[in-house]
Structure formats: structure tokens, C-alpha cells
Coordinates of N, CA, C and O in Angstrom, one line a residue:
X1 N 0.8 -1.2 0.0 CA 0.0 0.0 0.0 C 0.9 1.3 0.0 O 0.7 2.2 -0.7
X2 N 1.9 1.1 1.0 CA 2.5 2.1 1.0 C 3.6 2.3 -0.5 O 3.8 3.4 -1.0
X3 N 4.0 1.4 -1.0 CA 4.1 1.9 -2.5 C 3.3 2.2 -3.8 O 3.8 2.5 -4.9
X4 N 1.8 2.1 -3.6 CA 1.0 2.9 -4.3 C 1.2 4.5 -4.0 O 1.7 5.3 -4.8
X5 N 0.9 4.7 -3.3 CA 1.5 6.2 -2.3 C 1.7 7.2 -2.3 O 1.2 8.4 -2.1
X6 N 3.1 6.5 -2.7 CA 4.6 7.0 -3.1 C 4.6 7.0 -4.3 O 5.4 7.9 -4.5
X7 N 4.3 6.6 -5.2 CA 4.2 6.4 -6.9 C 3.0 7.4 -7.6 O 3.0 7.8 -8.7
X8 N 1.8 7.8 -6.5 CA 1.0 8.6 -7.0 C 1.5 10.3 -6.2 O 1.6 11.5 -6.4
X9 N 1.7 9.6 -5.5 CA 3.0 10.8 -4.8 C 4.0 11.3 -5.8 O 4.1 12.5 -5.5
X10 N 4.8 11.1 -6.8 CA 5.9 11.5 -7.3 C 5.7 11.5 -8.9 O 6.5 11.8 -9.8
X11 N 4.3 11.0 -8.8 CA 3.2 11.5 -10.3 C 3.0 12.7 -10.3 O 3.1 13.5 -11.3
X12 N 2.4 13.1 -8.7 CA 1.6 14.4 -8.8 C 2.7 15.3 -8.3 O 2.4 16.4 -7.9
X13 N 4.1 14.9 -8.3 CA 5.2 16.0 -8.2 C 5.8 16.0 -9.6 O 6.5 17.0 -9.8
X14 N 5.6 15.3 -10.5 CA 5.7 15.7 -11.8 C 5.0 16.5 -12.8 O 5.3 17.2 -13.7
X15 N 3.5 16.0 -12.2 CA 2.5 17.0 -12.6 C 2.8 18.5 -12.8 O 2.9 19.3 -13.8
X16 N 2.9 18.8 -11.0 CA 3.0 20.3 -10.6 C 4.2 20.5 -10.8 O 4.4 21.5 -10.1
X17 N 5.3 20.2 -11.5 CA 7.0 20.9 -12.1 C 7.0 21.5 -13.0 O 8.1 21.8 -13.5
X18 N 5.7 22.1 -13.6 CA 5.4 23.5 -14.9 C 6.7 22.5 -15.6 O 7.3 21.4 -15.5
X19 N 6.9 24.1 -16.7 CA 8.1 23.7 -17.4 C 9.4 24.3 -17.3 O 9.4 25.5 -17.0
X20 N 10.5 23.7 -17.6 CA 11.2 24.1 -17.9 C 12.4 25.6 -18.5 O 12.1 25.7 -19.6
X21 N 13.0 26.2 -18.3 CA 13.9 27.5 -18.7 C 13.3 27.1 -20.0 O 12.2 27.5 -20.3
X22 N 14.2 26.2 -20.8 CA 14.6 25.9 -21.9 C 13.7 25.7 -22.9 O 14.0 25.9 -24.1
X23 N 12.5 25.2 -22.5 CA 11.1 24.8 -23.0 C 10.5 26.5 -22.9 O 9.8 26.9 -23.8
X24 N 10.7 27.2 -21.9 CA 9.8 28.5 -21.9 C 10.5 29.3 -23.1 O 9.7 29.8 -23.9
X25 N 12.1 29.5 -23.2 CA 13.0 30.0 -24.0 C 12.6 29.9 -25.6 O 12.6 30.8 -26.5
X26 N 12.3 28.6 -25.6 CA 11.9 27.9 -27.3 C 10.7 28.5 -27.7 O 10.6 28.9 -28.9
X27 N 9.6 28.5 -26.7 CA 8.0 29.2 -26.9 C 8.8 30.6 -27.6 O 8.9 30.8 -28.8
X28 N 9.4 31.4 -26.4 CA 9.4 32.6 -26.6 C 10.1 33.6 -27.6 O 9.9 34.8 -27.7
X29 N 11.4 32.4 -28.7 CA 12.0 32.8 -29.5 C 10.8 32.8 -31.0 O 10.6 33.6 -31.8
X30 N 10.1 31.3 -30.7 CA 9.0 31.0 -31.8 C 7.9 32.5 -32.1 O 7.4 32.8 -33.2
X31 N 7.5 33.2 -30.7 CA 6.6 33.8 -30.8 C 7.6 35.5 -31.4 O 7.2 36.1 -32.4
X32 N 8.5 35.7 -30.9 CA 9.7 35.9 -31.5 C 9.4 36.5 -33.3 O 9.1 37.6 -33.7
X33 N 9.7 35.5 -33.8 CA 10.0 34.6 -35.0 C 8.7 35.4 -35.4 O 8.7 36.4 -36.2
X34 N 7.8 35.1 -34.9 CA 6.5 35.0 -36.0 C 5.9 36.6 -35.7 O 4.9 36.9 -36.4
X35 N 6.2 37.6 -34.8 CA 6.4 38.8 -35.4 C 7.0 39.7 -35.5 O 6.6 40.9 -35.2
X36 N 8.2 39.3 -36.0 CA 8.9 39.6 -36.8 C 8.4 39.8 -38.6 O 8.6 40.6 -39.5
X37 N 7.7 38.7 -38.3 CA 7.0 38.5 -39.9 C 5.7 39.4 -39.7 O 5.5 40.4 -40.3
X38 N 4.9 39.0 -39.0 CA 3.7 39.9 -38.8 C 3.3 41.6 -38.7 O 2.5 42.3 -39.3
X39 N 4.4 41.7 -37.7 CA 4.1 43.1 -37.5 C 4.2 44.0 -38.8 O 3.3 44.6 -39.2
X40 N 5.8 43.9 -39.4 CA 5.6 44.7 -40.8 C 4.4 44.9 -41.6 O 4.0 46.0 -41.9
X41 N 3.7 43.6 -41.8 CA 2.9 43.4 -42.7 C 1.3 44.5 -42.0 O 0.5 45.2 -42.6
X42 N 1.4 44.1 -40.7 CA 0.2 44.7 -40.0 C 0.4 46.4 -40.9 O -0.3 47.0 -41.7
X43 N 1.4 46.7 -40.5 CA 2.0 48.2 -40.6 C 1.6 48.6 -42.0 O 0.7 49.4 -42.2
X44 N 2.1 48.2 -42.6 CA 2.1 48.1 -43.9 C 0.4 48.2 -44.9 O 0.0 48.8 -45.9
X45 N 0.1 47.5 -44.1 CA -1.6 47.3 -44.2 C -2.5 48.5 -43.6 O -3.7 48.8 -44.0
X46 N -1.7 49.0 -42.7 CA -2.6 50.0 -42.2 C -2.4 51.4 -43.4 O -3.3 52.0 -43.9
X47 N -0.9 51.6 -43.7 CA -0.9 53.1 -44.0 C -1.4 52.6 -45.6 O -1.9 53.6 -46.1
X48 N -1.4 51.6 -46.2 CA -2.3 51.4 -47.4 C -3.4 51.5 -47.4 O -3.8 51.6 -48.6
X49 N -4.2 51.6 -46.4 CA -5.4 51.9 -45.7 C -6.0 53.4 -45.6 O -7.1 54.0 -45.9
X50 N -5.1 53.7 -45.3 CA -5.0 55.4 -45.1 C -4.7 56.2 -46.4 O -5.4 57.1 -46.8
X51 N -3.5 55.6 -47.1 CA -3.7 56.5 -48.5 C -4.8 56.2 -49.3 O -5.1 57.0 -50.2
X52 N -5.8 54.6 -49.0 CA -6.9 54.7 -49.8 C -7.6 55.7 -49.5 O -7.9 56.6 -50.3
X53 N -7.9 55.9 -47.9 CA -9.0 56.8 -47.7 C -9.0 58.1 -47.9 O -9.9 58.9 -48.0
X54 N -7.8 58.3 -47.9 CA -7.5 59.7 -48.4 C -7.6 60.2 -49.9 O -8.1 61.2 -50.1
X55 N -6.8 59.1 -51.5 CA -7.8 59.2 -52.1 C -9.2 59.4 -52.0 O -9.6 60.4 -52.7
X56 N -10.6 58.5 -51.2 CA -11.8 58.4 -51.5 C -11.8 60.3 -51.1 O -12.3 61.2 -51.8
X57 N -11.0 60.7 -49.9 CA -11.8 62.0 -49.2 C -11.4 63.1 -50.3 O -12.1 64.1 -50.6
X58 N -10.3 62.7 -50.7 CA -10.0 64.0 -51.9 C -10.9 64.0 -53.3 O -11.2 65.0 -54.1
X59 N -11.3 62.7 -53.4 CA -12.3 62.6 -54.7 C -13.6 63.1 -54.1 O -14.3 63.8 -54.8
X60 N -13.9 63.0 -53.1 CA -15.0 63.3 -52.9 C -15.3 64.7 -52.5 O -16.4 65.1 -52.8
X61 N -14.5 65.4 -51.8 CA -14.1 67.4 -52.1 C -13.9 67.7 -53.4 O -14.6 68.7 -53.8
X62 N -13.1 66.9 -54.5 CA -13.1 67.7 -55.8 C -14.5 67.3 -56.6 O -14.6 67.6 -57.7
X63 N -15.5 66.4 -55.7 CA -16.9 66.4 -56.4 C -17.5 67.2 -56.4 O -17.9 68.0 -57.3
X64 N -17.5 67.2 -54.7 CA -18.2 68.7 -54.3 C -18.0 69.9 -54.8 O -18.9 70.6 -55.1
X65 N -16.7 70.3 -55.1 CA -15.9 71.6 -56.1 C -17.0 71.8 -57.3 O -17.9 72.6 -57.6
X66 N -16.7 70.4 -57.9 CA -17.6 70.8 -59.2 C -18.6 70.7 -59.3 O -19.0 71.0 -60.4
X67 N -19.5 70.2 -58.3 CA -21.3 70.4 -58.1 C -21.1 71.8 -58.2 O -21.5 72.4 -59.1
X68 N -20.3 72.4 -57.0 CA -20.7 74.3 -56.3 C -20.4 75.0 -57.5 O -21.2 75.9 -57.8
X69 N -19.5 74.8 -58.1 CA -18.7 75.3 -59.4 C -20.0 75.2 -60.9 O -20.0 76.0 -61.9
X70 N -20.9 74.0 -60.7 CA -21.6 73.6 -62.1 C -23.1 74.4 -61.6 O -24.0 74.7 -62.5
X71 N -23.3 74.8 -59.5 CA -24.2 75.2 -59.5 C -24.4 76.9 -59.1 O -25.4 77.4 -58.8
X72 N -23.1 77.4 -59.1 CA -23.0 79.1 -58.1 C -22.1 79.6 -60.0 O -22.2 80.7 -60.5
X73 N -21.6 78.5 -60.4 CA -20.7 79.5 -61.7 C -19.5 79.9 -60.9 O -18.6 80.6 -61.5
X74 N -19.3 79.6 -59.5 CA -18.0 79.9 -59.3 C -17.3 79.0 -58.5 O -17.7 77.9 -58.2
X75 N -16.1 79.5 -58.0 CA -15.5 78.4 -57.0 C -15.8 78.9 -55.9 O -16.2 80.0 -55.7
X76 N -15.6 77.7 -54.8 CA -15.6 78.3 -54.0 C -14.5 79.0 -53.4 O -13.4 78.9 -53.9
X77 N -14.7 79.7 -52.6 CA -13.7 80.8 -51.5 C -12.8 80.0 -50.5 O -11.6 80.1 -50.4
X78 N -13.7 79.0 -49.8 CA -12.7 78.3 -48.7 C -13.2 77.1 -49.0 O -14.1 77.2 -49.8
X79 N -12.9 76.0 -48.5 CA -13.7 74.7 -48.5 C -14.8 74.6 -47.6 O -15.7 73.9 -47.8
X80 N -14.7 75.7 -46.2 CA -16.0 75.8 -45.3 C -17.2 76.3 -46.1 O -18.3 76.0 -45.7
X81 N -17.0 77.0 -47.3 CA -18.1 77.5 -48.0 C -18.5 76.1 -48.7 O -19.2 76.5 -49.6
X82 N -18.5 74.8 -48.8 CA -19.0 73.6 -49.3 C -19.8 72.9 -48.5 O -20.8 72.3 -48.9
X83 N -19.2 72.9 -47.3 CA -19.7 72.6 -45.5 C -21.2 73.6 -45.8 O -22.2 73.1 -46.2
X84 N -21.1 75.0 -45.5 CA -22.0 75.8 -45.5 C -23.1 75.6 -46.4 O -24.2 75.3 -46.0
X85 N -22.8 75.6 -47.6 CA -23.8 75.7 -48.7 C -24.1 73.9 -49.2 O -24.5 73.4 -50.2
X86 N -23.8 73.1 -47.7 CA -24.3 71.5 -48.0 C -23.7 70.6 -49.2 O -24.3 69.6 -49.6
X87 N -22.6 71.0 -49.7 CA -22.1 70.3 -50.4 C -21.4 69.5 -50.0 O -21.1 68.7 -50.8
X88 N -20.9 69.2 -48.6 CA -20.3 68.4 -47.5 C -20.9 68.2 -46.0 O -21.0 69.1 -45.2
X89 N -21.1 67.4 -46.0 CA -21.6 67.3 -44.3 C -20.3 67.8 -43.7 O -20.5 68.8 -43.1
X90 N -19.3 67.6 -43.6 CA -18.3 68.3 -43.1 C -16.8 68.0 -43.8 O -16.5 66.8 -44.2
X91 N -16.0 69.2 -43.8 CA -14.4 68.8 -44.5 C -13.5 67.4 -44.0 O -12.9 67.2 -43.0
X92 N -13.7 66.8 -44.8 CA -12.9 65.4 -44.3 C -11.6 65.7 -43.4 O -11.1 66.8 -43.2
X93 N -11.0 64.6 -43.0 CA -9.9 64.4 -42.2 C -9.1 63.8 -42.8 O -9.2 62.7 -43.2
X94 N -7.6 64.7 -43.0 CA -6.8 63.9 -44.0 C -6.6 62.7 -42.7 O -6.6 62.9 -41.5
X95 N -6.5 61.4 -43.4 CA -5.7 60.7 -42.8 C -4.2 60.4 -42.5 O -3.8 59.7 -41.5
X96 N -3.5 60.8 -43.2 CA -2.0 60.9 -43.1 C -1.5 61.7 -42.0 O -0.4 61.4 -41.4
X97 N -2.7 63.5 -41.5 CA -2.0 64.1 -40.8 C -3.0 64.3 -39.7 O -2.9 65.1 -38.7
X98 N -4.2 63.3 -40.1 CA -5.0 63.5 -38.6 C -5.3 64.6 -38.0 O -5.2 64.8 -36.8
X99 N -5.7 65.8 -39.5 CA -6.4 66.9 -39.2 C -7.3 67.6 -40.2 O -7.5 66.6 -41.0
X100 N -7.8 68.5 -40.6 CA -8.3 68.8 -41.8 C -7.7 70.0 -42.2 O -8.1 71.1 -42.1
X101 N -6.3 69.5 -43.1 CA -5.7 70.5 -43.1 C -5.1 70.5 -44.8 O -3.9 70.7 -45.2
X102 N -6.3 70.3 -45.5 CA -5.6 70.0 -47.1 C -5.7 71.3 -47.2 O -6.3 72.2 -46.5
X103 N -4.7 71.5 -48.9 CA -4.0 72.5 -49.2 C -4.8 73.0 -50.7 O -4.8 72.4 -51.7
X104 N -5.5 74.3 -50.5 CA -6.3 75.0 -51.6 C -5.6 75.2 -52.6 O -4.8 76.2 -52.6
X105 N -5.7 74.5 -53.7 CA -4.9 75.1 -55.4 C -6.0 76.3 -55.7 O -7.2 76.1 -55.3
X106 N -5.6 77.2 -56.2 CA -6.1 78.2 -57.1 C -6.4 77.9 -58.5 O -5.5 77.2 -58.9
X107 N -7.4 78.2 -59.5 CA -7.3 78.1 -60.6 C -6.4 78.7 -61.6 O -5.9 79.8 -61.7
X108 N -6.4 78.0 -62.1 CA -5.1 78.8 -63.7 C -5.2 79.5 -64.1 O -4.3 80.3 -64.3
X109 N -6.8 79.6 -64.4 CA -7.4 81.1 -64.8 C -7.0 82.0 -64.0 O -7.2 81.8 -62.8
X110 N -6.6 82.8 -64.3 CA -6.2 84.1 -63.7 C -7.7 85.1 -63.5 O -7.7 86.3 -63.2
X111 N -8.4 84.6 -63.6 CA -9.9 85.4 -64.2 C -10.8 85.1 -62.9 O -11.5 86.0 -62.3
X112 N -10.7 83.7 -62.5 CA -11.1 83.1 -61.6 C -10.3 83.2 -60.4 O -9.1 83.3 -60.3
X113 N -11.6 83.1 -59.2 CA -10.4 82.8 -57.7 C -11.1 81.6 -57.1 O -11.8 80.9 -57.7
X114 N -10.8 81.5 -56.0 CA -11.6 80.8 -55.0 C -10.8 79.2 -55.1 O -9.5 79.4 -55.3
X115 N -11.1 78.1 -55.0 CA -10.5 76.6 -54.5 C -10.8 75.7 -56.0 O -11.8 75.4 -56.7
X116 N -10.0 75.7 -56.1 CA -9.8 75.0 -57.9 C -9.8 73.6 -57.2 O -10.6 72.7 -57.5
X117 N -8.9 73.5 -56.3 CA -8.2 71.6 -56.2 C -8.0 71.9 -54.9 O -8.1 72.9 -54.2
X118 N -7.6 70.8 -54.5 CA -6.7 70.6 -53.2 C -5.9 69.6 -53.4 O -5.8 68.9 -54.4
X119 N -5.2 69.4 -52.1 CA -4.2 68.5 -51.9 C -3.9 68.3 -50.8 O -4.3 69.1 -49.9
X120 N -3.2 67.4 -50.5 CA -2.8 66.7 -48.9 C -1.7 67.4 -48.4 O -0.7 67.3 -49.1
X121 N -1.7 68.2 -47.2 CA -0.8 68.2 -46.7 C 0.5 67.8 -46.6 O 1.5 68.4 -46.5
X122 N 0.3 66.4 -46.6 CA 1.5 65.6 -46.7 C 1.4 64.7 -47.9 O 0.3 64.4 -48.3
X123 N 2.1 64.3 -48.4 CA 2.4 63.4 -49.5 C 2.3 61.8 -48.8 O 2.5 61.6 -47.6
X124 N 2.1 61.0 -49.5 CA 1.9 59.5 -48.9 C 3.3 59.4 -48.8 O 4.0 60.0 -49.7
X125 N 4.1 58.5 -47.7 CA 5.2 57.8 -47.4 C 5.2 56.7 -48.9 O 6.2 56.6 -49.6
X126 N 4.3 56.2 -49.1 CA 4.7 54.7 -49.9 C 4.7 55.2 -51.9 O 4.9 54.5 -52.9
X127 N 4.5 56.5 -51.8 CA 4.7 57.4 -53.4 C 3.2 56.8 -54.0 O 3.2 56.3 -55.2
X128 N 2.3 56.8 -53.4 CA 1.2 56.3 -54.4 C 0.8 57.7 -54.6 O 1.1 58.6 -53.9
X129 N 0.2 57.8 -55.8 CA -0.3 58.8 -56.2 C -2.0 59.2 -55.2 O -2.9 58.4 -55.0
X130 N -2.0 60.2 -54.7 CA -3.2 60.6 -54.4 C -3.9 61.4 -54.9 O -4.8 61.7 -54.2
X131 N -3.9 62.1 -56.2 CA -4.5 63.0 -56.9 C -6.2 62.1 -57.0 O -7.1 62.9 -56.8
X132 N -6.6 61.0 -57.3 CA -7.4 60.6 -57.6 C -7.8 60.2 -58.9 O -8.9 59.8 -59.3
X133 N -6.5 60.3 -59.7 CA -6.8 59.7 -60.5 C -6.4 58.7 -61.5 O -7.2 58.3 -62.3

């Protein structure tokens, strides 16, 4: 009897001995390993993300431009005047600089004033084109 005991006795001290340095070490190089590969890709994924949306927000101000432009005969003065006159629920948010801070082109015409185009503040890091087109 007394060596059943002892034998479930030195079971259940095997049990409770967790693991090993070397066994924890191996986990922790593997997880390691794998983002290494991951994280870039995450990254990478997001700011492609962001210059999409920043195309859609720029196409969608130079729509507005030319509804105000096809319905006033002129440009507008600031981009708040598109906000105002409901051609925007409100000025998008560049996403690259996480403010609303695109940059008013003027028209060519010298004849004309007001907001011809815009553009992004910042240029995309990855050289995609964001003109929209």
C-alpha cells in the first residue's frame, strides 16, 4: 500500500514541475520569429489603408468643387463654404496628418479665384499617387 503512495505521490510532483527554462525560452523565440514577420505586414496594411482613404476623401471634395462650381458658376472661396452651402456634411480628415488641413490650389485662370483643387498636406510615405486619379 504504502508503494502505491509514493508512486502517486511522485506523479503528482511531476504534474505540478510547470516547465522548464529551456522549454519557456523555445516558446518565446518562436513567438519571437513570428512577429517579426507579422508586425511589418500589419503596418504596412494600415498606411495602405489610409492612402486609400485619403484618395476616396480627396475625390469626394473635388466632387463637391464641381457640383458648387456647375451650380454658383464659381469656385468656392474656402472649403467651409461647401460645408455651408451643404455640399459636404463636413471637411474630411486627412488621414496621413490627422487633421483637416488640405492645401487650396487656385485656378489657372487668372480670371477666376476661389479653390480650384486641393491636396494633402502631406504626400503619402509609400509614393502612391493621391491625386485621384
Amino acid at each position: 500500500m504504502r508503494h502505491a503512495w509514493t508512486s502517486i505521490l511522485q506523479a503528482r510532483r511531476r504534474v505540478l514541475r510547470g516547465f522548464t527554462l529551456i522549454e519557456l525560452m523555445v516558446v518565446m523565440v518562436l513567438i519571437a520569429i513570428l512577429l517579426t514577420i507579422a508586425v511589418p505586414r500589419y503596418f504596412g496594411t494600415v498606411d495602405n489603408g489610409k492612402v486609400s482613404v485619403q484618395r476616396q476623401n480627396i475625390a469626394a471634395i473635388r466632387d463637391a468643387i464641381d457640383k458648387y462650381y456647375g451650380d454658383q458658376g464659381k469656385y468656392p472661396e474656402t472649403l467651409q463654404d461647401l460645408v455651408d452651402k451643404r455640399y459636404l456634411r463636413e471637411i474630411p480628415v486627412d488621414p496621413l496628418t490627422d487633421k483637416r488641413d488640405w492645401v487650396a490650389v487656385p485656378p489657372t485662370d487668372t480670371s477666376l479665384t476661389g479653390v480650384f483643387d486641393i491636396q494633402s498636406a502631406q504626400a503619402p510615405k509609400t509614393g502612391a499617387k493621391t491625386n485621384g486619379s
